[in-house]
Amino acid sequence: MKSRQKKRWFALVLLLLVLVLFYRSEWISRLIYPIMYRDEIEQAAADVELDPRLVAAVIRVESNYRPQAESGKGAVGIMQVMPLTAKSILQERRFEGLTLREMEQPEVNIRVGTAYLSTLLRMYDQDLVKALASYNAGPGNVNEWLEQGVWDGSLESVDNIPFGETSRYVRKVMYYYHKYQELYEYADKQTEEAPEAASL
């Protein structure tokens, strides 16, 4: 009898746990897919009229929210901005007074990285996939691939990108962008839905 009662109690507890997880699945998902530095991201995104969830997705892939992240190629900070790129962006009037030394500060790096992402989106007529590829591989490479017909610029043909790192990068950012869109609300209802993300 005691053995049966224990099994029943165990089954009941297990059922309650499943129900709690089901009803709190969004809460759990936010633990798995958090957005850190939300205030800084939202402010930087608002300055250039971007969806902050897109910026967060780029940060997640670039550094996983680690401000001191550095790459072997020399990119620095939470959004992994190359020094030459940062130097160019910092020449804009709104960044007056800021220097490359401050690029390790999350707020500054997010502002500069977001401004650069906005520049790339304008360069490619708001084509998100091309802009993301360019953020990773540089506009020179992306333009060359497009001009030579190596890659048509679509998410569906992202595997045609010669750089495996870049094709994986685009897929990952799109994946996290969709996750953030599902889990976090954004007031700007005019933000266009991102293209359907491919599986990682």
Coordinates of C-alpha atoms in Angstrom, one line a residue:
M1 CA 0.0 0.0 0.0
K2 CA 2.7 2.4 1.0
S3 CA 4.5 1.7 -2.3
R4 CA 1.4 2.5 -4.3
Q5 CA 0.8 5.7 -2.3
K6 CA 4.3 6.9 -3.0
K7 CA 3.9 6.2 -6.7
R8 CA 0.6 8.2 -6.7
W9 CA 2.2 11.1 -4.8
F10 CA 5.2 11.0 -7.2
A11 CA 2.9 11.0 -10.2
L12 CA 0.8 13.9 -8.8
V13 CA 3.9 16.0 -8.1
L14 CA 5.2 15.2 -11.6
L15 CA 1.9 16.3 -13.1
L16 CA 1.9 19.5 -11.1
L17 CA 5.4 20.2 -12.2
V18 CA 4.6 19.7 -15.8
L19 CA 1.6 22.0 -15.5
V20 CA 3.7 24.7 -13.8
L21 CA 6.3 24.4 -16.6
F22 CA 3.6 24.6 -19.2
Y23 CA 1.9 27.7 -17.8
R24 CA 5.2 29.4 -17.1
S25 CA 6.9 28.3 -20.3
E26 CA 7.4 31.9 -21.4
W27 CA 9.0 32.8 -18.1
I28 CA 11.4 29.8 -18.5
S29 CA 12.1 30.7 -22.1
R30 CA 13.1 34.2 -21.0
L31 CA 15.6 32.6 -18.6
I32 CA 17.0 30.6 -21.5
Y33 CA 17.0 33.6 -23.9
P34 CA 17.6 36.6 -21.7
I35 CA 18.3 40.2 -22.9
M36 CA 20.9 41.9 -20.8
Y37 CA 21.8 45.6 -21.0
R38 CA 18.2 46.3 -22.0
D39 CA 18.2 50.0 -21.2
E40 CA 21.3 50.6 -23.2
I41 CA 20.1 48.5 -26.1
E42 CA 16.7 50.2 -26.2
Q43 CA 18.2 53.7 -26.1
A44 CA 20.8 52.9 -28.8
A45 CA 18.1 51.3 -31.0
A46 CA 15.7 54.2 -30.5
D47 CA 18.4 56.6 -31.6
V48 CA 18.6 55.0 -35.1
E49 CA 15.0 53.6 -35.2
L50 CA 15.9 49.9 -35.0
D51 CA 14.2 47.1 -33.3
P52 CA 16.1 46.6 -30.0
R53 CA 15.5 42.8 -30.3
L54 CA 17.6 42.8 -33.5
V55 CA 20.4 44.5 -31.7
A56 CA 20.1 42.1 -28.8
A57 CA 20.3 39.2 -31.2
V58 CA 23.5 40.5 -32.7
I59 CA 25.0 40.9 -29.3
R60 CA 24.0 37.4 -28.3
V61 CA 25.9 36.0 -31.2
E62 CA 28.8 38.4 -31.2
S63 CA 29.7 38.2 -27.5
N64 CA 26.9 36.5 -25.5
Y65 CA 26.7 39.8 -23.6
R66 CA 30.4 39.8 -22.5
P67 CA 31.7 43.4 -22.5
Q68 CA 35.4 42.4 -22.5
A69 CA 35.1 40.0 -25.5
E70 CA 37.9 40.2 -28.0
S71 CA 38.3 38.4 -31.3
G72 CA 41.5 37.2 -33.0
K73 CA 40.8 39.7 -35.8
G74 CA 40.8 42.6 -33.3
A75 CA 37.1 43.3 -32.9
V76 CA 36.3 44.6 -29.4
G77 CA 33.5 44.9 -27.0
I78 CA 30.0 43.6 -26.6
M79 CA 29.1 44.1 -30.2
Q80 CA 32.6 43.1 -31.5
V81 CA 33.2 46.3 -33.5
M82 CA 36.4 46.5 -35.5
P83 CA 38.6 49.5 -34.5
L84 CA 38.6 51.1 -38.0
T85 CA 34.8 50.8 -38.1
A86 CA 34.5 52.3 -34.7
K87 CA 36.8 55.2 -35.6
S88 CA 34.7 56.0 -38.6
I89 CA 31.4 55.9 -36.6
L90 CA 32.9 57.9 -33.8
Q91 CA 33.5 60.8 -36.2
E92 CA 29.8 61.5 -36.3
R93 CA 28.7 64.6 -34.4
R94 CA 26.5 62.7 -31.9
F95 CA 29.6 60.7 -30.7
E96 CA 31.7 63.8 -30.2
G97 CA 34.0 63.4 -27.2
L98 CA 34.1 59.6 -27.3
T99 CA 37.3 57.8 -28.2
L100 CA 38.4 54.2 -29.1
R101 CA 39.5 53.7 -25.5
E102 CA 35.9 53.8 -24.4
M103 CA 34.8 51.1 -26.8
E104 CA 35.1 48.5 -24.0
Q105 CA 32.3 50.2 -22.1
P106 CA 29.0 48.4 -22.9
E107 CA 27.0 51.6 -23.4
V108 CA 29.4 53.1 -25.8
N109 CA 30.0 49.8 -27.7
I110 CA 26.3 49.2 -28.1
R111 CA 25.7 52.8 -29.4
V112 CA 28.5 52.5 -31.9
G113 CA 27.7 48.9 -33.0
T114 CA 24.0 49.8 -33.4
A115 CA 24.8 52.9 -35.4
Y116 CA 27.0 50.7 -37.7
L117 CA 24.2 48.1 -38.1
S118 CA 21.9 51.0 -39.0
T119 CA 24.4 52.2 -41.6
L120 CA 24.6 48.7 -43.2
L121 CA 20.8 48.4 -43.3
R122 CA 20.6 51.7 -45.2
M123 CA 23.4 50.6 -47.5
Y124 CA 21.4 47.5 -48.4
D125 CA 18.0 49.2 -48.6
Q126 CA 16.9 47.7 -45.2
D127 CA 17.7 44.1 -46.4
L128 CA 18.4 42.5 -43.0
V129 CA 20.1 39.4 -44.3
K130 CA 22.6 41.3 -46.4
A131 CA 23.3 43.8 -43.6
L132 CA 24.0 40.9 -41.1
A133 CA 26.3 39.2 -43.6
S134 CA 28.1 42.5 -44.0
Y135 CA 28.3 43.1 -40.3
N136 CA 30.3 39.9 -40.0
A137 CA 32.3 39.7 -43.3
G138 CA 32.4 43.4 -44.3
P139 CA 30.6 45.2 -47.1
G140 CA 33.5 44.7 -49.5
N141 CA 33.2 40.9 -49.4
V142 CA 29.4 40.9 -49.5
N143 CA 29.3 43.3 -52.5
E144 CA 31.8 41.1 -54.3
W145 CA 29.7 38.0 -53.7
L146 CA 26.6 39.8 -54.9
E147 CA 28.2 41.2 -58.0
Q148 CA 29.8 37.9 -59.0
G149 CA 26.6 36.0 -58.4
V150 CA 28.2 33.8 -55.8
W151 CA 25.3 34.6 -53.4
D152 CA 22.0 36.2 -54.2
G153 CA 21.6 37.8 -50.8
S154 CA 18.7 35.7 -49.6
L155 CA 18.5 33.7 -46.4
E156 CA 17.5 30.6 -48.3
S157 CA 20.8 30.6 -50.2
V158 CA 22.9 31.6 -47.2
D159 CA 24.9 28.4 -47.5
N160 CA 26.4 29.8 -50.8
I161 CA 28.3 32.4 -48.8
P162 CA 32.0 31.5 -49.3
F163 CA 32.7 32.1 -45.6
G164 CA 31.3 29.4 -43.4
E165 CA 31.6 31.6 -40.4
T166 CA 29.4 34.3 -42.1
S167 CA 26.7 31.9 -43.2
R168 CA 26.5 30.4 -39.7
Y169 CA 26.5 33.9 -38.2
V170 CA 23.5 35.0 -40.3
R171 CA 21.5 31.9 -39.3
K172 CA 22.3 32.4 -35.7
V173 CA 21.4 36.0 -35.5
M174 CA 18.1 35.4 -37.4
Y175 CA 17.4 32.5 -35.0
Y176 CA 17.8 34.6 -31.9
Y177 CA 16.0 37.6 -33.4
H178 CA 12.9 35.4 -33.9
K179 CA 13.2 34.0 -30.4
Y180 CA 13.4 37.5 -29.0
Q181 CA 10.4 38.6 -31.2
E182 CA 8.4 35.7 -29.7
L183 CA 9.3 36.4 -26.1
Y184 CA 9.7 40.2 -25.8
E185 CA 7.2 42.9 -26.9
Y186 CA 8.3 46.0 -28.7
A187 CA 6.2 49.1 -28.9
D188 CA 6.9 49.9 -32.5
K189 CA 4.2 47.9 -34.3
Q190 CA 5.5 49.1 -37.7
T191 CA 8.7 47.0 -37.3
E192 CA 8.7 44.5 -40.2
E193 CA 8.8 40.9 -39.3
A194 CA 12.2 39.3 -40.0
P195 CA 12.4 36.7 -42.7
E196 CA 11.7 33.2 -41.5
A197 CA 14.8 32.0 -39.7
A198 CA 16.5 28.9 -40.9
S199 CA 17.4 26.1 -38.4
L200 CA 20.8 26.3 -36.8

